PDB file of C-alpha atoms in Angstrom:
ATOM      1  CA  MET A1313      15.117  16.810-117.560  1.00 74.00           C
ATOM      2  CA  LYS A1314      14.009  13.106-118.785  1.00 92.00           C
ATOM      3  CA  LEU A1315      14.550  10.523-115.883  1.00 90.00           C
ATOM      4  CA  GLY A1316      13.197   8.093-114.818  1.00 89.00           C
ATOM      5  CA  ILE A1317      12.849   4.707-113.070  1.00 87.00           C
ATOM      6  CA  TYR A1318      12.604   1.226-113.685  1.00 85.00           C
ATOM      7  CA  GLN A1319      12.700  -2.026-112.225  1.00 84.00           C
ATOM      8  CA  TYR A1320      15.621  -4.435-113.656  1.00 84.00           C
ATOM      9  CA  GLY A1321      14.801  -6.855-116.434  1.00 83.00           C
ATOM     10  CA  ASP A1322      12.162  -3.970-117.878  1.00 81.00           C
ATOM     11  CA  ALA A1323      14.919  -1.858-119.292  1.00 71.00           C
ATOM     12  CA  GLY A1324      14.128  -3.020-122.833  1.00 72.00           C
ATOM     13  CA  LYS A1325      10.418  -0.960-122.403  1.00 79.00           C
ATOM     14  CA  SER A1326      11.778   2.160-122.872  1.00 80.00           C
ATOM     15  CA  SER A1327      14.366   4.218-124.599  1.00 86.00           C
ATOM     16  CA  GLY A1328      17.326   5.731-123.630  1.00 90.00           C
ATOM     17  CA  LEU A1329      20.218   5.279-120.905  1.00 92.00           C
ATOM     18  CA  HIS A1330      19.456   2.751-118.109  1.00 92.00           C
ATOM     19  CA  ILE A1331      21.240   2.667-115.240  1.00 93.00           C
ATOM     20  CA  GLY A1332      21.642   0.397-112.511  1.00 90.00           C
ATOM     21  CA  VAL A1333      22.078   1.959-109.300  1.00 89.00           C
ATOM     22  CA  ALA A1334      21.413  -0.974-106.482  1.00 86.00           C
ATOM     23  CA  ARG A1335      24.714  -1.960-104.693  1.00 85.00           C
ATOM     24  CA  GLN A1336      24.748  -5.632-105.873  1.00 83.00           C
ATOM     25  CA  ILE A1337      24.994  -6.854-109.465  1.00 79.00           C
ATOM     26  CA  PRO A1338      21.563  -9.307-109.805  1.00 75.00           C
ATOM     27  CA  CYS A1339      22.863 -13.097-109.099  1.00 81.00           C
ATOM     28  CA  GLY A1340      22.343 -15.497-111.823  1.00 85.00           C
ATOM     29  CA  VAL A1341      22.649 -13.147-114.360  1.00 83.00           C
ATOM     30  CA  ARG A1342      25.417 -13.192-116.955  1.00 88.00           C
ATOM     31  CA  ARG A1343      27.233 -10.121-117.556  1.00 86.00           C
ATOM     32  CA  GLU A1344      27.389 -10.493-121.190  1.00 88.00           C
ATOM     33  CA  ASN A1345      23.344 -10.414-120.830  1.00 87.00           C
ATOM     34  CA  TYR A1346      22.909  -7.447-118.245  1.00 86.00           C
ATOM     35  CA  VAL A1347      21.742  -5.206-121.365  1.00 85.00           C
ATOM     36  CA  CYS A1348      20.294  -8.099-123.471  1.00 85.00           C
ATOM     37  CA  ASP A1349      18.216  -9.534-120.406  1.00 85.00           C
ATOM     38  CA  GLY A1350      17.021  -5.946-119.947  1.00 84.00           C
ATOM     39  CA  TYR A1351      18.880  -5.376-116.902  1.00 85.00           C
ATOM     40  CA  PHE A1352      21.465  -2.476-117.194  1.00 89.00           C
ATOM     41  CA  ASP A1353      23.430  -0.612-119.677  1.00 90.00           C
ATOM     42  CA  VAL A1354      26.223   0.605-116.867  1.00 91.00           C
ATOM     43  CA  TRP A1355      26.022  -0.026-113.522  1.00 91.00           C
ATOM     44  CA  MET A1356      26.370   2.617-110.723  1.00 92.00           C
ATOM     45  CA  PRO A1357      26.244   1.415-106.971  1.00 90.00           C
ATOM     46  CA  MET A1358      27.664   4.877-105.927  1.00 92.00           C
ATOM     47  CA  VAL A1359      24.759   5.771-106.060  1.00 92.00           C
ATOM     48  CA  ALA A1360      22.823   3.121-103.878  1.00 92.00           C
ATOM     49  CA  PRO A1361      22.301   3.307 -99.881  1.00 93.00           C
ATOM     50  CA  SER A1362      25.217   1.462 -98.473  1.00 94.00           C
ATOM     51  CA  ALA A1363      25.298  -2.066 -97.556  1.00 93.00           C
ATOM     52  CA  ASP A1364      25.297  -0.971 -93.546  1.00 96.00           C
ATOM     53  CA  LEU A1365      22.403   1.264 -94.395  1.00 96.00           C
ATOM     54  CA  GLU A1366      20.081  -1.225 -96.370  1.00 92.00           C
ATOM     55  CA  GLU A1367      21.063  -3.677 -93.478  1.00 95.00           C
ATOM     56  CA  THR A1368      19.925  -1.167 -90.714  1.00 97.00           C
ATOM     57  CA  TYR A1369      16.875  -0.463 -92.438  1.00 95.00           C
ATOM     58  CA  LEU A1370      16.149  -4.161 -93.519  1.00 92.00           C
ATOM     59  CA  SER A1371      16.290  -5.743 -90.009  1.00 97.00           C
ATOM     60  CA  GLY A1372      13.998  -2.828 -89.116  1.00 96.00           C
ATOM     61  CA  LYS A1373      16.231  -0.664 -87.085  1.00 97.00           C
ATOM     62  CA  ILE A1374      15.130   2.156 -88.605  1.00 97.00           C
ATOM     63  CA  THR A1375      12.317   3.785 -90.223  1.00 96.00           C
ATOM     64  CA  VAL A1376      11.976   4.598 -93.715  1.00 95.00           C
ATOM     65  CA  LYS A1377      11.943   8.437 -93.091  1.00 96.00           C
ATOM     66  CA  GLN A1378      15.077   7.746 -90.970  1.00 97.00           C
ATOM     67  CA  PHE A1379      16.452   5.773 -94.095  1.00 96.00           C
ATOM     68  CA  PHE A1380      15.761   8.565 -96.332  1.00 95.00           C
ATOM     69  CA  ARG A1381      17.266  11.111 -93.803  1.00 97.00           C
ATOM     70  CA  SER A1382      20.663   8.974 -93.825  1.00 98.00           C
ATOM     71  CA  TYR A1383      20.539   8.178 -97.657  1.00 96.00           C
ATOM     72  CA  ARG A1384      19.932  11.503 -98.523  1.00 97.00           C
ATOM     73  CA  ARG A1385      22.975  12.649 -95.710  1.00 97.00           C
ATOM     74  CA  GLU A1386      25.085   9.521 -98.084  1.00 97.00           C
ATOM     75  CA  MET A1387      24.310  11.552-101.454  1.00 96.00           C
ATOM     76  CA  GLU A1388      25.300  14.306-100.421  1.00 97.00           C
ATOM     77  CA  GLU A1389      29.330  13.013-100.265  1.00 96.00           C
ATOM     78  CA  SER A1390      31.516  14.490-102.617  1.00 96.00           C
ATOM     79  CA  ALA A1391      31.528  11.665-105.282  1.00 95.00           C
ATOM     80  CA  PRO A1392      28.088  10.144-104.901  1.00 95.00           C
ATOM     81  CA  LYS A1393      27.402  13.882-105.509  1.00 96.00           C
ATOM     82  CA  GLN A1394      29.300  14.416-108.315  1.00 96.00           C
ATOM     83  CA  VAL A1395      28.031  11.564-109.915  1.00 95.00           C
ATOM     84  CA  ILE A1396      24.544  12.691-109.243  1.00 94.00           C
ATOM     85  CA  GLU A1397      25.025  16.039-111.250  1.00 95.00           C
ATOM     86  CA  LEU A1398      26.834  13.661-114.198  1.00 95.00           C
ATOM     87  CA  LEU A1399      23.467  12.181-114.208  1.00 94.00           C
ATOM     88  CA  ALA A1400      21.255  15.455-113.928  1.00 94.00           C
ATOM     89  CA  ALA A1401      22.719  17.395-116.680  1.00 95.00           C
ATOM     90  CA  MET A1402      22.433  14.030-118.449  1.00 94.00           C
ATOM     91  CA  ALA A1403      18.863  13.830-118.352  1.00 95.00           C
ATOM     92  CA  THR A1404      18.828  17.329-119.647  1.00 95.00           C
ATOM     93  CA  GLN A1405      20.405  15.936-122.963  1.00 94.00           C
ATOM     94  CA  VAL A1406      18.924  12.013-123.034  1.00 94.00           C
ATOM     95  CA  PRO A1407      16.232   9.904-121.096  1.00 95.00           C
ATOM     96  CA  VAL A1408      18.108   8.425-118.137  1.00 95.00           C
ATOM     97  CA  HIS A1409      15.955   5.777-116.087  1.00 92.00           C
ATOM     98  CA  LEU A1410      17.137   4.524-112.998  1.00 92.00           C
ATOM     99  CA  GLY A1411      16.762   0.877-112.197  1.00 88.00           C
ATOM    100  CA  CYS A1412      17.055  -1.220-108.899  1.00 82.00           C
ATOM    101  CA  CYS A1413      15.645  -4.574-108.189  1.00 76.00           C
ATOM    102  CA  CYS A1414      13.305  -3.832-105.707  1.00 71.00           C
ATOM    103  CA  GLU A1415      10.105  -5.271-105.901  1.00 68.00           C
ATOM    104  CA  ASP A1416       8.381  -1.456-105.986  1.00 64.00           C
ATOM    105  CA  GLU A1417      11.005   0.936-107.518  1.00 54.00           C
ATOM    106  CA  ALA A1418       9.299   3.892-106.286  1.00 58.00           C
TER     107      ALA A1418
END
């Protein structure tokens, strides 16, 4: 499987399909520049944590462990699960990189 991660702005450093998975589109970047500025080829927020979960975590109301447990539960819902299965299948054929705007993409 050819699956990797990257930080927005670094998509041009590796070959393959770069998919933005942050809930919000980057501010201050014109849509027509997403690819050439190294953000992503396709934006797919369906596999990002929900806004409520992200807000709860960032406010310190839950631990990292609780965040990831809840995030995994969200990804088990039908639509996100189907998208994840598609990405996994694609990654067996071509390099797929999932990106976000986090300071530490890991």
